[in-house]
Tab-separated table of C-alpha atoms in Angstrom:
chain	number	residue	atom	x	y	z
A	2	MET	CA	36.817	-33.569	25.516
A	3	ASN	CA	36.605	-32.018	22.123
A	4	SER	CA	40.209	-32.627	20.955
A	5	ILE	CA	41.132	-33.014	17.404
A	6	THR	CA	44.370	-33.990	15.494
A	7	ARG	CA	46.771	-31.969	13.567
A	8	SER	CA	45.379	-33.320	10.272
A	9	GLN	CA	41.773	-32.582	11.164
A	10	LEU	CA	42.746	-28.996	12.059
A	11	THR	CA	44.390	-28.612	8.642
A	12	ALA	CA	41.356	-30.086	6.967
A	13	ILE	CA	38.849	-27.611	8.758
A	14	LEU	CA	40.939	-24.595	7.803
A	15	LEU	CA	41.740	-25.731	4.508
A	16	ILE	CA	38.081	-25.940	3.538
A	17	THR	CA	37.686	-22.310	4.445
A	18	ASP	CA	40.646	-21.447	2.408
A	19	ILE	CA	39.423	-23.217	-0.722
A	20	PHE	CA	35.887	-21.972	-0.256
A	21	SER	CA	37.312	-18.365	-0.273
A	22	LEU	CA	39.325	-18.949	-3.380
A	23	ILE	CA	36.562	-20.609	-5.323
A	24	CYS	CA	34.427	-17.527	-4.555
A	25	LEU	CA	37.197	-15.210	-5.655
A	26	ASN	CA	36.541	-12.656	-8.386
A	27	GLY	CA	39.213	-10.994	-10.489
A	28	GLY	CA	42.212	-12.058	-12.434
A	29	ILE	CA	44.869	-14.403	-11.409
A	30	SER	CA	48.440	-14.488	-12.642
A	31	ALA	CA	51.748	-16.302	-11.862
A	32	TRP	CA	52.554	-13.162	-9.663
A	33	THR	CA	49.330	-13.670	-7.849
A	34	MET	CA	50.380	-17.275	-6.940
A	35	ALA	CA	53.847	-16.267	-5.836
A	36	GLY	CA	52.441	-13.459	-3.540
A	37	TYR	CA	49.858	-15.771	-2.221
A	38	ALA	CA	52.620	-18.404	-1.326
A	39	VAL	CA	55.058	-15.808	0.314
A	40	GLY	CA	52.190	-14.278	2.146
A	41	THR	CA	51.303	-17.636	3.542
A	42	ALA	CA	54.842	-18.451	4.494
A	43	LEU	CA	54.981	-15.148	6.385
A	44	GLN	CA	51.796	-16.141	8.227
A	45	MET	CA	53.376	-19.442	9.196
A	46	ILE	CA	56.211	-17.605	10.831
A	47	VAL	CA	53.872	-15.304	12.792
A	48	MET	CA	51.834	-18.327	13.911
A	49	LEU	CA	54.903	-20.013	15.086
A	50	LEU	CA	55.576	-16.972	17.402
A	51	LEU	CA	52.031	-16.903	18.482
A	52	SER	CA	51.321	-20.462	18.946
A	53	SER	CA	51.143	-20.331	22.699
A	54	VAL	CA	48.640	-17.398	22.567
A	55	ARG	CA	45.154	-17.921	23.907
A	56	LEU	CA	42.603	-15.520	22.723
A	57	PRO	CA	39.510	-14.434	24.683
A	58	LYS	CA	36.245	-16.125	23.548
A	59	TRP	CA	34.424	-12.820	22.773
A	60	LEU	CA	37.271	-11.785	20.442
A	61	SER	CA	37.168	-15.160	18.631
A	62	LEU	CA	33.426	-14.898	18.372
A	63	ALA	CA	33.334	-11.198	17.200
A	64	TYR	CA	36.076	-11.872	14.519
A	65	LEU	CA	34.399	-15.076	13.223
A	66	ILE	CA	31.099	-13.309	12.779
A	67	PHE	CA	32.853	-10.568	11.109
A	68	PHE	CA	34.790	-12.995	8.714
A	69	GLY	CA	31.531	-14.975	8.151
A	70	SER	CA	29.860	-11.781	6.738
A	71	ILE	CA	32.724	-11.322	4.357
A	72	GLN	CA	32.346	-14.841	3.186
A	73	LEU	CA	28.708	-14.236	2.698
A	74	LYS	CA	29.324	-11.325	0.503
A	75	ARG	CA	31.922	-13.276	-1.555
A	76	LEU	CA	29.317	-16.112	-1.953
A	77	TRP	CA	26.677	-13.744	-3.270
A	78	SER	CA	29.291	-12.198	-5.686
A	79	ALA	CA	30.282	-15.514	-7.037
A	80	SER	CA	26.724	-16.841	-7.287
A	81	ASP	CA	26.231	-15.015	-10.653
A	82	VAL	CA	28.480	-17.561	-12.298
A	83	THR	CA	27.686	-20.672	-10.083
A	84	PHE	CA	24.999	-23.008	-11.518
A	85	ILE	CA	22.432	-24.659	-9.395
A	86	PRO	CA	20.433	-27.299	-11.040
A	87	SER	CA	17.066	-25.689	-10.167
A	88	GLU	CA	14.484	-23.471	-12.138
A	89	ALA	CA	14.796	-20.938	-9.352
A	90	SER	CA	18.652	-20.815	-9.450
A	91	SER	CA	18.967	-17.335	-11.057
A	92	GLY	CA	18.747	-14.006	-9.309
A	93	ILE	CA	18.050	-13.277	-5.679
A	94	GLY	CA	16.213	-16.777	-5.297
A	95	GLY	CA	19.317	-18.674	-6.430
A	96	LYS	CA	21.620	-16.575	-4.056
A	97	ALA	CA	19.108	-17.148	-1.203
A	98	MET	CA	19.147	-20.940	-1.979
A	99	MET	CA	22.902	-21.368	-1.804
A	100	THR	CA	23.105	-19.376	1.441
A	101	ILE	CA	20.263	-21.574	3.166
A	102	LEU	CA	21.726	-24.761	1.847
A	103	ILE	CA	25.200	-23.922	3.194
A	104	ALA	CA	23.991	-22.462	6.405
A	105	ALA	CA	21.909	-25.616	6.957
A	106	VAL	CA	24.940	-27.882	6.545
A	107	CYS	CA	27.075	-25.696	8.735
A	108	LEU	CA	24.465	-25.643	11.524
A	109	TYR	CA	24.011	-29.474	11.094
A	110	ILE	CA	27.705	-30.202	11.407
A	111	SER	CA	28.373	-27.678	14.324
A	112	SER	CA	25.534	-29.279	16.196
A	113	THR	CA	27.152	-32.809	16.011
A	114	GLY	CA	30.341	-31.427	18.130
A	115	MET	CA	33.881	-30.773	17.214
A	116	LYS	CA	35.037	-34.244	16.931
A	117	ALA	CA	32.334	-35.118	14.412
A	118	ALA	CA	32.764	-31.740	12.496
A	119	ALA	CA	36.530	-32.550	12.377
A	120	ARG	CA	35.907	-36.048	10.903
A	121	SER	CA	33.564	-34.461	8.469
A	122	ALA	CA	35.999	-31.894	7.478
A	123	SER	CA	38.693	-34.492	6.829
A	124	ILE	CA	36.476	-36.503	4.400
A	125	ALA	CA	35.561	-33.265	2.607
A	126	ALA	CA	38.937	-32.061	2.301
A	127	ALA	CA	40.166	-35.453	1.064
A	128	VAL	CA	37.508	-35.401	-1.722
A	129	GLY	CA	38.347	-31.772	-2.517
A	130	VAL	CA	42.023	-32.456	-3.122
A	131	LEU	CA	41.191	-35.556	-5.185
A	132	PHE	CA	39.189	-33.332	-7.630
A	133	LEU	CA	41.852	-30.827	-7.562
A	134	LEU	CA	44.633	-33.404	-8.499
A	135	THR	CA	42.261	-34.569	-11.413
A	136	ASP	CA	41.918	-30.865	-12.539
A	137	LEU	CA	45.802	-30.536	-12.397
A	138	THR	CA	46.483	-33.685	-14.155
A	139	SER	CA	44.096	-32.516	-16.958
A	140	ALA	CA	45.917	-29.156	-17.147
A	141	LEU	CA	49.228	-30.860	-17.365
A	142	ILE	CA	48.201	-33.246	-19.968
A	143	HIS	CA	47.054	-30.426	-22.175
A	144	PRO	CA	49.072	-27.372	-21.098
A	145	ASP	CA	48.703	-23.924	-22.732
A	146	PHE	CA	51.755	-22.043	-21.757
A	147	ALA	CA	50.404	-18.916	-23.628
A	148	ASN	CA	47.992	-18.422	-20.728
A	149	ILE	CA	50.989	-17.447	-18.428
A	150	SER	CA	51.980	-14.378	-20.506
A	151	ALA	CA	48.162	-13.543	-21.317
A	152	SER	CA	47.465	-13.349	-17.529
A	153	SER	CA	50.406	-11.176	-16.743
A	154	HIS	CA	48.184	-8.161	-16.443
A	155	CYS	CA	45.388	-9.961	-14.460
A	156	GLY	CA	47.055	-10.023	-11.053
A	157	THR	CA	49.975	-8.644	-9.173
A	158	PHE	CA	52.411	-9.899	-6.476
A	159	SER	CA	50.954	-7.424	-3.786
A	160	GLY	CA	47.450	-8.634	-4.756
A	161	GLY	CA	48.515	-12.181	-4.056
A	162	LEU	CA	50.078	-11.220	-0.809
A	163	LEU	CA	46.733	-9.584	0.252
A	164	LEU	CA	44.760	-12.446	-0.815
A	165	SER	CA	46.634	-14.809	1.322
A	166	ILE	CA	45.734	-12.626	4.352
A	167	THR	CA	42.122	-11.880	3.444
A	168	ALA	CA	41.072	-15.059	1.857
A	169	SER	CA	40.517	-17.015	5.061
A	170	GLY	CA	39.653	-16.453	8.861
A	171	LEU	CA	43.108	-16.681	9.984
A	172	PRO	CA	44.968	-15.924	12.135
A	173	VAL	CA	41.917	-15.737	14.731
A	174	ALA	CA	40.416	-18.976	13.635
A	175	PHE	CA	43.762	-20.792	13.774
A	176	LEU	CA	44.561	-19.578	17.259
A	177	THR	CA	40.864	-20.365	18.333
A	178	LEU	CA	41.178	-23.889	17.189
A	179	LEU	CA	44.899	-24.557	18.037
A	180	PRO	CA	44.219	-25.343	21.822
A	181	LEU	CA	41.906	-28.215	20.765
A	182	VAL	CA	44.941	-29.945	19.028
A	183	LYS	CA	45.857	-32.963	21.181
A	184	ASN	CA	49.688	-32.072	21.221
A	185	GLY	CA	52.261	-30.442	19.197
A	186	SER	CA	51.144	-26.850	18.353
A	187	ILE	CA	54.357	-26.098	16.480
A	188	SER	CA	54.034	-29.156	14.274
A	189	ALA	CA	50.148	-28.352	13.639
A	190	VAL	CA	51.409	-24.843	12.501
A	191	LEU	CA	54.044	-26.423	10.088
A	192	GLN	CA	51.678	-29.057	8.709
A	193	TYR	CA	48.676	-26.692	7.873
A	194	TYR	CA	50.768	-23.912	6.314
A	195	SER	CA	52.708	-26.346	4.315
A	196	VAL	CA	49.574	-27.992	2.944
A	197	ARG	CA	47.898	-24.604	2.427
A	198	ILE	CA	50.735	-23.311	0.367
A	199	THR	CA	50.727	-26.473	-1.877
A	200	VAL	CA	46.885	-26.963	-2.231
A	201	CYS	CA	45.907	-23.230	-2.575
A	202	THR	CA	48.671	-22.269	-5.097
A	203	THR	CA	47.833	-25.404	-6.963
A	204	LEU	CA	44.024	-24.336	-7.093
A	205	LEU	CA	45.114	-20.699	-8.264
A	206	LEU	CA	47.188	-22.459	-11.109
A	207	THR	CA	44.241	-24.602	-12.435
């Protein structure tokens, strides 16, 4: 049976969240972070109410394909400022290279089964959090508080609220994977959203 733990569910979804934020274009401000945190908290309340809902497979598949196309567009937009150590890293060739590499990794991981994918996601998420903590520590050692006021015009509370909804494949992805959790749907909701608020607002901060 392809059952997973609460922590593995959190890792799988958190990777999607972080990928979306890394590909984000536009300004970020303290208001953006506040809106993102509030939006995530509201989603947690909704998911607590819907934790027993089971979605039809066709709806999950259709939505995830739609969300995947949005992620692809974000990836191509962000590729203009993403460095690939290759002579062909610029232009359409670089975008195609990134897309093919990411697609190959996703296909390989999905072919190994849900349990293997969940374990891989846990390792990747742990490494990502480690790098994020390193980045945060560096920012705290040499803080520049002038950036807070300088960024006030870069993002709004409503923009952060919208970002919290559109930056991931939730709620469909969450409800699709939730039945695979061994036990404790409510605790899985609380764990994921608590970690999401902490990690993603920290990522926006750094």
